[in-house]
Amino acid sequence: MKSTSKNRGLIILVSMMFIMFFKFVPAPRGLSQPAMQVVGIFFGVLILWMAISIDWPSMLCLAALAFVPGVKMNGILSSGMGNATFAFLMFTFMCTYTLSQTPFIRRCAITFITSKTAQKSPWLFIILYFASTLFLGSFMSPTVLVVIMIAITEEIFTVLGLEKGDKISSMMMMGMVFCSSISAGMTPIAHVFPLMAMGYYTTSTGNVISYAQYMAMGIPTGLILVIIMMMIFKFILKPDLSLLKSLDISHLKNELPKMDKREKYSLIIFFAVIALWVVPGLVKPWLPGVYEYINSFGTAMPPLIGAVAMAIVTVDGVPLLNFKDATSKGIPWASLIMVAATLALGNVMTNSDIGLTSWIGEKIAPITAGMGVMALVFLFALWAALQTNLSSNMVTVTVVCAIALPICMSVSGINVGAVASIIGMMASYAFATPPAMATIVFAIGSGWTTTTQMAKYGFMLMIFGVLSACFVAYPIANLIM
């Protein structure tokens, strides 16, 4: 305990020295002292995020930025907590929490795996099992989804009589967690990391990446990666699926309650919210007026309307959305405060008066001048993939975007929006180690797979994720962004 306390104290001391005293370090030519102060805050808070926690260090970050010359506290709060991304996530978490309180997620998963198609062959069952995770994960938080899917999966293992250590159970548990991460990179709906990258891009360039544009890139890339994952399992892991031939889990479907009004109304409102995000981008070529009108309200308006509607609509005198429960149980406040801190930090780092990004661009330009476009895309995709599999996803988005976007903006011929989207997508692809995402901790903690297996197959899939980003995601994004 004393050793842990000393280590914690030392880490805090080092980080505070960066935050408080780095501004006194002589600045390199062309870099201002306020920029040095911002760099000190960045590294100081980064140490705390990676070694201590993400909650109070994020609040410290917001407070420290207020002491940077030329930066006002009101501006910090407006660029962090007042940012549309912060509001979007808060209202979206409220909507998804309400939906998660219904049997809908379990109903969808069981419908996939008990369908006639799933019963035709063991591999079709596995494919539809993973497909259920992909479908639900495209609009649900990976953490919430994996908790529910583990319960369903363990019921299947019980029916099969599987023991911990069997290849089938390990494959299903690993694949389910991998699919939850892949799906988080397929859409920005209720997913923090793509949204943060999109927000940094908007802050840096003033341009906007629409949901439809991101999904046109993210969905094909994710589907291809899942196919690769299946091939890895089939030809490298080589599980014996003979037990699945006699699998009968029809009782799971029979145990589901009938869809009641609460579930129906929650679904209608939730999918209406999704439609307001996605449809405008799809109809833009034919109905530009409709696109401009809906888009003018921003991305935070649909979930705000959805949350209000869920609070208004009642079933048997009880509203669909319980505000107290939704705000206390449905919103991961630590993550949300970190989003605010990283958005505010990114805003200050890209402030033209601070001059940090322009200085980075000038210094890096000679190094990257000889690199081709695809070499840069590969570099940033690999960096984001490695860091997100070894540390926090949000830290990854913050660090890689802070360095990559200024560099890309100084290089001709590269699509900055495509690179930002890829960074957000790769930050979602957390496959290999427990620090990457809580879902990996849940999978290993269940005992159905091991740390070694997650690392082996996770890093293998990560490599293919990087290649998919370069040769699938970037070409598509380059065409539409």
Coordinates of C-alpha atoms in Angstrom, one line a residue:
M1 CA 0.0 0.0 0.0
K2 CA 2.8 2.4 0.9
S3 CA 4.7 1.6 -2.3
T4 CA 1.6 2.2 -4.4
S5 CA 1.0 5.5 -2.6
K6 CA 4.5 6.6 -3.2
N7 CA 4.3 5.7 -6.9
R8 CA 1.1 7.6 -7.2
G9 CA 2.6 10.6 -5.4
L10 CA 5.7 10.5 -7.6
I11 CA 3.6 10.4 -10.8
I12 CA 1.4 13.3 -9.7
L13 CA 4.5 15.3 -8.7
V14 CA 6.1 14.7 -12.2
S15 CA 3.0 15.6 -14.0
M16 CA 2.5 18.8 -11.9
M17 CA 6.0 19.9 -12.7
F18 CA 5.2 19.6 -16.4
I19 CA 1.9 21.5 -15.9
M20 CA 3.3 24.3 -13.7
F21 CA 6.9 24.8 -14.8
F22 CA 7.3 23.7 -18.4
K23 CA 6.4 27.2 -19.5
F24 CA 9.7 28.4 -18.0
V25 CA 11.7 26.1 -20.3
P26 CA 13.3 28.2 -23.1
A27 CA 11.2 27.8 -26.2
P28 CA 12.8 26.7 -29.5
R29 CA 13.0 29.3 -32.2
G30 CA 9.6 30.1 -33.6
L31 CA 7.6 28.7 -30.6
S32 CA 6.1 31.0 -28.1
Q33 CA 6.2 30.6 -24.3
P34 CA 2.4 30.2 -24.1
A35 CA 2.8 27.3 -26.6
M36 CA 5.4 25.8 -24.3
Q37 CA 2.9 26.1 -21.4
V38 CA 0.3 24.2 -23.5
V39 CA 2.8 21.5 -24.3
G40 CA 3.6 21.1 -20.6
I41 CA -0.1 20.8 -19.7
F42 CA -0.5 18.3 -22.5
F43 CA 2.3 16.0 -21.3
G44 CA 1.5 16.5 -17.6
V45 CA -2.2 15.5 -18.0
L46 CA -1.2 12.7 -20.5
I47 CA 0.9 11.1 -17.7
L48 CA -2.0 11.3 -15.3
W49 CA -4.5 9.9 -17.8
M50 CA -2.3 6.9 -18.6
A51 CA -1.0 6.2 -15.1
I52 CA -3.7 7.4 -12.6
S53 CA -7.2 7.9 -14.0
I54 CA -9.2 9.9 -16.5
D55 CA -11.6 11.7 -14.2
W56 CA -10.0 14.3 -11.9
P57 CA -7.0 14.8 -14.3
S58 CA -9.5 16.0 -16.9
M59 CA -10.8 18.6 -14.5
L60 CA -7.2 19.6 -13.7
C61 CA -6.6 20.0 -17.5
L62 CA -9.6 22.4 -17.8
A63 CA -8.3 24.4 -14.8
A64 CA -4.7 24.5 -16.0
L65 CA -5.6 25.8 -19.5
A66 CA -7.2 28.9 -17.9
F67 CA -3.7 30.1 -16.9
V68 CA -2.4 30.1 -20.5
P69 CA -2.0 33.8 -21.6
G70 CA -4.7 34.8 -24.1
V71 CA -7.0 31.9 -23.1
K72 CA -10.2 32.6 -21.0
M73 CA -12.0 30.3 -18.7
N74 CA -15.3 30.9 -20.4
G75 CA -13.7 30.0 -23.7
I76 CA -12.3 26.8 -22.3
L77 CA -15.7 25.7 -20.9
S78 CA -17.5 26.6 -24.1
S79 CA -15.0 24.6 -26.3
G80 CA -15.1 21.7 -23.8
M81 CA -18.4 21.3 -22.0
G82 CA -20.2 23.7 -24.3
N83 CA -19.0 21.8 -27.4
A84 CA -21.7 20.1 -29.5
T85 CA -19.8 16.8 -29.2
F86 CA -20.1 16.9 -25.3
A87 CA -23.9 17.6 -25.6
F88 CA -24.3 15.0 -28.3
L89 CA -22.8 12.3 -26.2
M90 CA -24.7 13.2 -23.0
F91 CA -28.1 13.1 -24.7
T92 CA -27.2 10.0 -26.8
F93 CA -26.1 8.1 -23.6
M94 CA -29.5 9.0 -22.1
C95 CA -31.4 7.6 -25.1
T96 CA -29.3 4.4 -25.3
Y97 CA -29.7 3.8 -21.6
T98 CA -33.4 4.0 -21.9
L99 CA -33.3 1.5 -24.8
S100 CA -30.9 -0.8 -22.8
Q101 CA -33.6 -1.0 -20.0
T102 CA -35.9 -2.9 -22.4
P103 CA -35.4 -6.5 -23.7
F104 CA -34.6 -5.1 -27.2
I105 CA -30.8 -5.9 -27.2
R106 CA -31.3 -9.4 -25.9
R107 CA -34.2 -9.9 -28.3
C108 CA -32.1 -8.9 -31.3
A109 CA -29.1 -11.1 -30.3
I110 CA -31.3 -14.2 -29.7
T111 CA -33.2 -13.6 -32.9
F112 CA -30.0 -13.8 -34.9
I113 CA -28.7 -16.9 -33.3
T114 CA -32.0 -18.9 -33.2
S115 CA -32.9 -18.1 -36.8
K116 CA -33.3 -21.0 -39.3
T117 CA -30.2 -19.8 -41.2
A118 CA -28.1 -20.1 -38.0
Q119 CA -29.3 -23.7 -37.5
K120 CA -28.1 -24.8 -41.0
S121 CA -24.4 -25.2 -40.1
P122 CA -22.1 -24.5 -37.2
W123 CA -20.2 -21.8 -39.1
L124 CA -23.4 -20.0 -40.1
F125 CA -24.3 -20.0 -36.4
I126 CA -21.0 -18.4 -35.6
I127 CA -21.4 -15.9 -38.4
L128 CA -24.8 -14.8 -37.2
Y129 CA -23.6 -14.7 -33.6
F130 CA -21.0 -12.2 -34.6
A131 CA -23.4 -10.4 -36.9
S132 CA -25.7 -9.8 -33.9
T133 CA -22.9 -8.1 -32.1
L134 CA -22.0 -6.0 -35.1
F135 CA -25.6 -4.9 -35.7
L136 CA -26.2 -3.9 -32.0
G137 CA -22.8 -2.4 -31.7
S138 CA -23.4 0.0 -34.5
F139 CA -25.5 2.1 -32.3
M140 CA -24.7 0.9 -28.7
S141 CA -21.8 1.5 -26.4
P142 CA -19.4 -1.5 -26.6
T143 CA -19.2 -1.7 -22.8
V144 CA -23.0 -2.0 -22.4
L145 CA -23.3 -4.4 -25.3
V146 CA -20.5 -6.8 -24.1
V147 CA -22.0 -7.1 -20.6
I148 CA -25.3 -8.2 -22.1
M149 CA -23.7 -10.5 -24.7
I150 CA -21.5 -12.2 -22.2
A151 CA -24.7 -13.3 -20.3
I152 CA -26.3 -14.7 -23.5
T153 CA -23.0 -16.3 -24.5
E154 CA -22.6 -18.1 -21.2
E155 CA -26.1 -19.5 -21.5
I156 CA -25.0 -21.0 -24.9
F157 CA -21.9 -22.5 -23.3
T158 CA -24.0 -24.1 -20.5
V159 CA -26.2 -25.8 -23.1
L160 CA -23.2 -27.0 -25.0
G161 CA -21.5 -28.2 -21.8
L162 CA -18.3 -26.3 -22.7
E163 CA -15.5 -25.9 -20.2
K164 CA -13.2 -23.0 -19.9
G165 CA -10.2 -23.5 -22.2
D166 CA -12.2 -25.0 -25.1
K167 CA -11.4 -23.4 -28.4
I168 CA -15.1 -22.8 -29.3
S169 CA -15.8 -20.8 -26.1
S170 CA -12.5 -18.8 -26.5
M171 CA -13.3 -18.1 -30.2
M172 CA -16.8 -16.9 -29.4
M173 CA -15.8 -14.7 -26.5
M174 CA -12.9 -13.2 -28.4
G175 CA -14.8 -12.7 -31.6
M176 CA -17.7 -11.1 -29.7
V177 CA -15.4 -8.5 -28.1
F178 CA -13.5 -7.9 -31.4
C179 CA -16.9 -7.3 -33.2
S180 CA -18.0 -4.9 -30.5
S181 CA -14.9 -2.8 -31.1
I182 CA -15.1 -3.1 -34.9
S183 CA -18.7 -1.9 -34.7
A184 CA -17.7 1.1 -32.6
G185 CA -15.5 2.1 -35.5
M186 CA -18.2 1.5 -38.1
T187 CA -20.5 4.4 -37.1
P188 CA -20.2 7.5 -34.9
I189 CA -23.6 6.8 -33.4
A190 CA -23.1 6.7 -29.5
H191 CA -19.4 6.1 -30.1
V192 CA -17.0 8.5 -28.5
F193 CA -13.8 8.0 -30.4
P194 CA -14.9 8.6 -34.0
L195 CA -16.8 11.7 -32.8
M196 CA -13.8 13.1 -31.0
A197 CA -11.7 12.7 -34.2
M198 CA -14.5 14.3 -36.3
G199 CA -14.6 17.1 -33.7
Y200 CA -10.8 17.7 -33.9
Y201 CA -11.1 17.9 -37.7
T202 CA -13.8 20.5 -37.5
T203 CA -11.8 22.5 -34.9
S204 CA -8.7 22.4 -37.1
T205 CA -10.2 23.0 -40.5
G206 CA -13.7 24.4 -40.0
N207 CA -15.1 21.6 -42.2
V208 CA -17.6 18.9 -41.1
I209 CA -17.6 15.2 -41.7
S210 CA -21.2 14.0 -41.9
Y211 CA -22.5 10.8 -40.4
A212 CA -23.3 9.4 -43.8
Q213 CA -19.7 10.1 -45.0
Y214 CA -18.1 8.4 -42.0
M215 CA -20.4 5.4 -42.2
A216 CA -19.7 5.0 -46.0
M217 CA -16.1 4.5 -45.0
G218 CA -16.5 2.8 -41.7
I219 CA -19.0 0.1 -42.5
P220 CA -17.3 -1.5 -45.5
T221 CA -14.0 -1.5 -43.7
G222 CA -15.5 -3.1 -40.6
L223 CA -17.2 -5.8 -42.6
I224 CA -14.0 -6.7 -44.4
L225 CA -12.2 -6.9 -41.1
V226 CA -14.8 -9.2 -39.7
I227 CA -14.4 -11.5 -42.7
I228 CA -10.6 -11.5 -42.0
M229 CA -11.3 -12.3 -38.4
M230 CA -13.4 -15.3 -39.4
M231 CA -10.6 -16.6 -41.6
I232 CA -8.1 -16.2 -38.8
F233 CA -10.3 -18.2 -36.5
K234 CA -11.0 -20.9 -39.1
F235 CA -7.5 -21.4 -40.4
I236 CA -5.3 -20.5 -37.4
L237 CA -7.3 -21.2 -34.3
K238 CA -9.1 -24.2 -36.0
P239 CA -11.9 -24.8 -33.4
D240 CA -13.9 -28.1 -33.5
L241 CA -17.5 -27.0 -34.1
S242 CA -19.0 -30.5 -34.0
L243 CA -20.8 -29.7 -30.8
L244 CA -22.8 -26.9 -32.5
K245 CA -24.5 -29.4 -34.8
S246 CA -26.8 -30.5 -32.0
L247 CA -27.1 -27.1 -30.4
D248 CA -30.7 -26.3 -29.4
I249 CA -31.2 -22.9 -27.9
S250 CA -34.8 -22.3 -28.9
H251 CA -35.7 -22.0 -25.3
L252 CA -33.9 -18.7 -25.2
K253 CA -36.4 -17.3 -27.8
N254 CA -39.3 -18.8 -25.9
E255 CA -38.3 -17.1 -22.7
L256 CA -38.4 -13.7 -24.3
P257 CA -41.4 -11.6 -23.3
K258 CA -43.6 -10.2 -26.0
M259 CA -42.7 -6.7 -27.2
D260 CA -44.6 -4.3 -25.0
K261 CA -45.5 -0.6 -25.5
R262 CA -42.5 0.6 -23.6
E263 CA -40.1 -1.3 -25.9
K264 CA -42.0 -0.3 -29.0
Y265 CA -42.1 3.4 -28.2
S266 CA -38.4 3.5 -27.1
L267 CA -37.5 1.8 -30.4
I268 CA -39.5 4.2 -32.5
I269 CA -38.0 7.3 -30.8
F270 CA -34.5 5.9 -30.9
F271 CA -34.5 5.0 -34.6
A272 CA -36.1 8.4 -35.4
V273 CA -33.1 9.9 -33.8
I274 CA -30.8 7.8 -35.9
A275 CA -32.7 8.8 -39.0
L276 CA -32.2 12.5 -38.3
W277 CA -28.5 11.8 -38.1
V278 CA -28.1 9.7 -41.2
V279 CA -30.9 10.5 -43.7
P280 CA -29.9 14.2 -44.4
G281 CA -26.5 13.1 -45.7
L282 CA -28.1 10.5 -47.9
V283 CA -30.7 12.8 -49.5
K284 CA -28.3 15.8 -49.9
P285 CA -27.8 15.3 -53.7
W286 CA -31.5 15.3 -54.3
L287 CA -32.9 17.4 -51.5
P288 CA -30.2 19.9 -50.6
G289 CA -32.8 22.2 -48.9
V290 CA -33.8 19.4 -46.5
Y291 CA -30.2 18.6 -45.8
E292 CA -29.3 22.2 -45.0
Y293 CA -32.3 22.7 -42.8
I294 CA -31.9 19.5 -40.6
N295 CA -28.1 19.9 -40.6
S296 CA -28.3 23.5 -39.4
F297 CA -29.5 22.2 -36.0
G298 CA -26.3 20.2 -35.4
T299 CA -25.7 16.6 -34.3
A300 CA -26.8 17.3 -30.7
M301 CA -30.4 18.2 -31.5
P302 CA -31.7 14.7 -32.5
P303 CA -30.7 13.0 -29.3
L304 CA -31.9 16.0 -27.3
I305 CA -35.3 15.8 -29.0
G306 CA -35.2 12.0 -28.4
A307 CA -34.4 12.3 -24.7
V308 CA -37.2 14.9 -24.2
A309 CA -39.7 12.6 -26.1
M310 CA -38.7 9.6 -24.0
A311 CA -39.2 11.7 -20.9
I312 CA -42.7 12.9 -22.1
V313 CA -44.1 9.5 -23.4
T314 CA -45.4 7.4 -20.6
V315 CA -46.6 3.8 -20.3
D316 CA -48.9 3.0 -17.4
G317 CA -48.1 6.4 -15.9
V318 CA -44.3 5.8 -16.0
P319 CA -42.1 7.8 -18.5
L320 CA -39.8 5.9 -20.8
L321 CA -36.9 7.9 -19.6
N322 CA -36.3 8.2 -15.9
F323 CA -34.1 11.4 -15.8
K324 CA -32.5 10.6 -12.4
D325 CA -31.6 7.0 -13.4
A326 CA -30.5 8.1 -16.9
T327 CA -28.1 10.7 -15.6
S328 CA -26.8 8.7 -12.6
K329 CA -26.5 5.3 -14.3
G330 CA -26.6 5.8 -18.0
I331 CA -24.0 8.6 -18.5
P332 CA -20.3 7.6 -18.0
W333 CA -19.4 11.0 -16.5
A334 CA -15.6 10.3 -16.2
S335 CA -15.4 9.6 -19.9
L336 CA -17.6 12.6 -20.7
I337 CA -15.4 15.0 -18.6
M338 CA -12.4 13.7 -20.4
V339 CA -14.1 14.4 -23.7
A340 CA -14.6 18.0 -22.5
A341 CA -10.9 18.3 -21.4
T342 CA -9.6 16.8 -24.7
L343 CA -11.8 19.0 -26.8
A344 CA -10.7 22.1 -24.8
L345 CA -7.1 21.1 -25.0
G346 CA -7.4 20.5 -28.7
N347 CA -9.0 23.9 -29.2
V348 CA -6.1 25.6 -27.4
M349 CA -3.4 23.6 -29.2
T350 CA -4.9 24.6 -32.6
N351 CA -5.3 28.2 -31.5
S352 CA -3.5 30.3 -34.2
D353 CA -2.4 32.9 -31.5
I354 CA -0.7 30.1 -29.6
G355 CA 1.0 29.0 -32.8
L356 CA 1.8 25.4 -31.7
T357 CA 0.2 23.6 -34.7
S358 CA 1.8 25.9 -37.3
W359 CA 5.2 25.3 -35.6
I360 CA 4.8 21.5 -35.6
G361 CA 3.8 21.7 -39.2
E362 CA 6.9 23.7 -40.1
K363 CA 9.3 21.3 -38.2
I364 CA 7.7 18.1 -39.4
A365 CA 7.2 19.2 -43.0
P366 CA 10.8 18.5 -44.1
I367 CA 10.7 15.1 -42.6
T368 CA 7.3 14.2 -44.2
A369 CA 8.1 15.9 -47.5
G370 CA 9.7 12.8 -48.9
M371 CA 6.9 10.5 -47.7
G372 CA 4.1 9.6 -50.0
V373 CA 0.4 10.1 -49.1
M374 CA -0.1 6.4 -48.4
A375 CA 3.1 6.2 -46.3
L376 CA 1.6 9.0 -44.0
V377 CA -1.8 7.3 -43.8
F378 CA -0.1 4.0 -42.9
L379 CA 2.1 5.8 -40.3
F380 CA -0.8 7.5 -38.5
A381 CA -3.1 4.4 -38.8
L382 CA -0.4 2.2 -37.3
W383 CA 0.4 4.7 -34.5
A384 CA -3.3 5.0 -33.6
A385 CA -3.8 1.2 -33.6
L386 CA -0.7 0.5 -31.5
Q387 CA -1.5 3.2 -28.9
T388 CA -5.2 2.3 -28.6
N389 CA -4.2 -1.3 -27.9
L390 CA -1.8 -0.4 -25.2
S391 CA -3.5 2.6 -23.6
S392 CA -6.8 4.6 -23.4
N393 CA -8.7 5.1 -26.6
M394 CA -9.5 8.8 -25.8
V395 CA -5.9 9.5 -25.1
T396 CA -5.0 7.9 -28.5
V397 CA -7.5 10.2 -30.3
T398 CA -6.2 13.3 -28.5
V399 CA -2.5 12.6 -29.1
V400 CA -2.6 11.3 -32.6
C401 CA -5.0 14.0 -33.9
A402 CA -3.0 16.7 -32.2
I403 CA 0.1 15.7 -34.1
A404 CA -1.3 14.2 -37.3
L405 CA -3.8 16.8 -38.4
P406 CA -1.4 19.8 -38.4
I407 CA 1.1 17.7 -40.4
C408 CA -1.5 16.5 -42.9
M409 CA -2.7 20.1 -43.3
S410 CA 0.8 21.1 -44.4
V411 CA 1.1 18.3 -46.9
S412 CA -0.5 18.7 -50.3
G413 CA -2.5 15.8 -51.8
I414 CA -3.6 14.2 -48.6
N415 CA -7.2 14.2 -47.4
V416 CA -7.2 15.5 -43.9
G417 CA -10.8 14.5 -43.2
A418 CA -10.0 10.9 -44.3
V419 CA -7.0 10.7 -42.0
A420 CA -9.1 12.1 -39.0
S421 CA -11.8 9.5 -39.7
I422 CA -9.2 6.7 -39.8
I423 CA -7.7 7.9 -36.5
G424 CA -11.2 7.8 -34.9
M425 CA -11.8 4.4 -36.4
M426 CA -8.5 2.9 -35.3
A427 CA -8.9 4.3 -31.8
S428 CA -12.1 2.1 -31.6
Y429 CA -10.2 -1.0 -32.7
A430 CA -9.2 -2.1 -29.2
F431 CA -8.5 -5.8 -29.4
A432 CA -5.4 -6.9 -27.6
T433 CA -4.7 -5.8 -24.0
P434 CA -6.8 -4.9 -20.9
P435 CA -5.7 -1.2 -20.8
A436 CA -7.2 -0.8 -24.2
M437 CA -10.9 -1.1 -23.3
A438 CA -13.0 -2.4 -20.4
T439 CA -14.6 -5.0 -22.8
I440 CA -11.3 -6.9 -23.0
V441 CA -11.2 -6.9 -19.2
F442 CA -14.7 -8.4 -19.1
A443 CA -13.8 -11.1 -21.6
I444 CA -10.6 -12.2 -19.8
G445 CA -12.3 -11.9 -16.4
S446 CA -15.1 -14.3 -17.5
G447 CA -12.4 -17.0 -17.8
W448 CA -13.6 -18.2 -21.2
T449 CA -10.5 -16.7 -22.9
T450 CA -7.1 -15.7 -21.6
T451 CA -4.8 -12.7 -21.7
T452 CA -2.4 -14.5 -24.0
Q453 CA -5.1 -15.5 -26.5
M454 CA -6.5 -11.9 -26.5
A455 CA -3.0 -10.5 -27.2
K456 CA -2.1 -13.1 -29.8
Y457 CA -5.3 -12.8 -31.9
G458 CA -5.9 -9.2 -31.0
F459 CA -2.6 -7.9 -32.3
M460 CA -3.0 -10.1 -35.4
L461 CA -6.3 -8.6 -36.1
M462 CA -4.9 -5.1 -35.4
I463 CA -2.4 -5.5 -38.2
F464 CA -5.1 -6.3 -40.6
G465 CA -7.1 -3.4 -39.3
V466 CA -4.2 -1.0 -40.2
L467 CA -4.0 -2.5 -43.7
S468 CA -7.8 -2.2 -44.1
A469 CA -7.6 1.4 -43.1
C470 CA -5.0 2.1 -45.7
F471 CA -6.4 0.1 -48.6
V472 CA -10.1 0.2 -48.0
A473 CA -11.0 3.1 -45.7
Y474 CA -8.7 5.8 -47.1
P475 CA -9.6 5.3 -50.8
I476 CA -13.4 5.5 -50.0
A477 CA -13.0 8.5 -47.6
N478 CA -10.8 10.3 -50.2
L479 CA -13.6 10.0 -52.8
I480 CA -16.5 11.3 -50.6
M481 CA -14.9 13.7 -48.1

